[in-house]
Amino acid sequence: MTYLADLPATTAARRLRDGTLSAADLTEALLDRIAAREPELRVFAWLDPALARRQAAGGRG
C-alpha cells in the first residue's frame, strides 16, 4: 500500500475523484510513510492517525 504515497498529488486527486482510489487507502499509505520517516525527520509536532482515519472514512472528526 505504501506505493500510493508516491503518487503525484494531481494523480491522487484524479483517482479519488474517479473512484479508483479511496481516501481511506491513501490515508493509510500516507500514515505508513509518516511512521517510517518520522523518527528520522521529526517534523510533526502533533499527529492524530485515528482522526485522519475517521476523516478519510467520511467522518468530521
PDB file of C-alpha atoms in Angstrom:
ATOM      1  CA  MET A   1       0.000   0.000   0.000  1.00  0.00           C
ATOM      2  CA  THR A   2       2.901   2.393   0.575  1.00  0.00           C
ATOM      3  CA  TYR A   3       3.361   2.932  -3.185  1.00  0.00           C
ATOM      4  CA  LEU A   4       0.229   5.087  -3.022  1.00  0.00           C
ATOM      5  CA  ALA A   5       2.227   7.624  -1.016  1.00  0.00           C
ATOM      6  CA  ASP A   6       4.437   8.059  -4.106  1.00  0.00           C
ATOM      7  CA  LEU A   7       1.590   9.251  -6.334  1.00  0.00           C
ATOM      8  CA  PRO A   8       1.795  12.839  -7.531  1.00  0.00           C
ATOM      9  CA  ALA A   9      -0.923  14.935  -5.883  1.00  0.00           C
ATOM     10  CA  THR A  10      -2.692  15.508  -9.198  1.00  0.00           C
ATOM     11  CA  THR A  11      -2.836  11.771  -9.875  1.00  0.00           C
ATOM     12  CA  ALA A  12      -4.090  11.010  -6.384  1.00  0.00           C
ATOM     13  CA  ALA A  13      -6.777  13.696  -6.736  1.00  0.00           C
ATOM     14  CA  ARG A  14      -7.902  12.322 -10.111  1.00  0.00           C
ATOM     15  CA  ARG A  15      -8.037   8.768  -8.767  1.00  0.00           C
ATOM     16  CA  LEU A  16     -10.001   9.910  -5.708  1.00  0.00           C
ATOM     17  CA  ARG A  17     -12.456  11.719  -7.998  1.00  0.00           C
ATOM     18  CA  ASP A  18     -12.928   8.814 -10.389  1.00  0.00           C
ATOM     19  CA  GLY A  19     -13.273   6.278  -7.578  1.00  0.00           C
ATOM     20  CA  THR A  20     -10.207   4.167  -8.349  1.00  0.00           C
ATOM     21  CA  LEU A  21      -8.610   5.193  -5.053  1.00  0.00           C
ATOM     22  CA  SER A  22     -10.292   5.525  -1.686  1.00  0.00           C
ATOM     23  CA  ALA A  23      -9.467   8.233   0.801  1.00  0.00           C
ATOM     24  CA  ALA A  24      -9.007   5.507   3.419  1.00  0.00           C
ATOM     25  CA  ASP A  25      -6.399   3.665   1.329  1.00  0.00           C
ATOM     26  CA  LEU A  26      -4.483   6.852   0.550  1.00  0.00           C
ATOM     27  CA  THR A  27      -4.601   7.919   4.204  1.00  0.00           C
ATOM     28  CA  GLU A  28      -3.221   4.561   5.348  1.00  0.00           C
ATOM     29  CA  ALA A  29      -0.391   4.779   2.824  1.00  0.00           C
ATOM     30  CA  LEU A  30       0.496   8.277   3.941  1.00  0.00           C
ATOM     31  CA  LEU A  31       0.329   7.325   7.630  1.00  0.00           C
ATOM     32  CA  ASP A  32       2.643   4.377   6.893  1.00  0.00           C
ATOM     33  CA  ARG A  33       5.092   6.726   5.169  1.00  0.00           C
ATOM     34  CA  ILE A  34       4.955   9.151   8.098  1.00  0.00           C
ATOM     35  CA  ALA A  35       5.553   6.345  10.609  1.00  0.00           C
ATOM     36  CA  ALA A  36       8.563   5.151   8.642  1.00  0.00           C
ATOM     37  CA  ARG A  37      10.172   8.570   8.236  1.00  0.00           C
ATOM     38  CA  GLU A  38       9.133  10.498  11.359  1.00  0.00           C
ATOM     39  CA  PRO A  39      11.804   9.062  13.700  1.00  0.00           C
ATOM     40  CA  GLU A  40      14.461  10.411  11.330  1.00  0.00           C
ATOM     41  CA  LEU A  41      12.824  13.663  10.232  1.00  0.00           C
ATOM     42  CA  ARG A  42      10.937  14.677  13.390  1.00  0.00           C
ATOM     43  CA  VAL A  43       8.724  17.175  11.579  1.00  0.00           C
ATOM     44  CA  PHE A  44       5.372  16.617  13.274  1.00  0.00           C
ATOM     45  CA  ALA A  45       4.582  18.448  16.489  1.00  0.00           C
ATOM     46  CA  TRP A  46       1.237  16.637  16.608  1.00  0.00           C
ATOM     47  CA  LEU A  47      -0.291  13.840  14.570  1.00  0.00           C
ATOM     48  CA  ASP A  48      -3.556  12.026  15.223  1.00  0.00           C
ATOM     49  CA  PRO A  49      -3.786   8.932  12.991  1.00  0.00           C
ATOM     50  CA  ALA A  50      -7.185   7.987  14.437  1.00  0.00           C
ATOM     51  CA  LEU A  51      -8.596  11.377  13.460  1.00  0.00           C
ATOM     52  CA  ALA A  52      -7.114  11.103   9.977  1.00  0.00           C
ATOM     53  CA  ARG A  53      -8.699   7.663   9.570  1.00  0.00           C
ATOM     54  CA  ARG A  54     -12.113   8.922  10.756  1.00  0.00           C
ATOM     55  CA  GLN A  55     -11.965  11.844   8.358  1.00  0.00           C
ATOM     56  CA  ALA A  56     -10.903   9.594   5.460  1.00  0.00           C
ATOM     57  CA  ALA A  57     -13.874   7.363   6.225  1.00  0.00           C
ATOM     58  CA  GLY A  58     -16.178  10.348   5.841  1.00  0.00           C
ATOM     59  CA  GLY A  59     -16.445  11.456   9.440  1.00  0.00           C
ATOM     60  CA  ARG A  60     -15.934  15.006  10.575  1.00  0.00           C
ATOM     61  CA  GLY A  61     -13.599  14.072  13.361  1.00  0.00           C
TER      62      GLY A  61
END
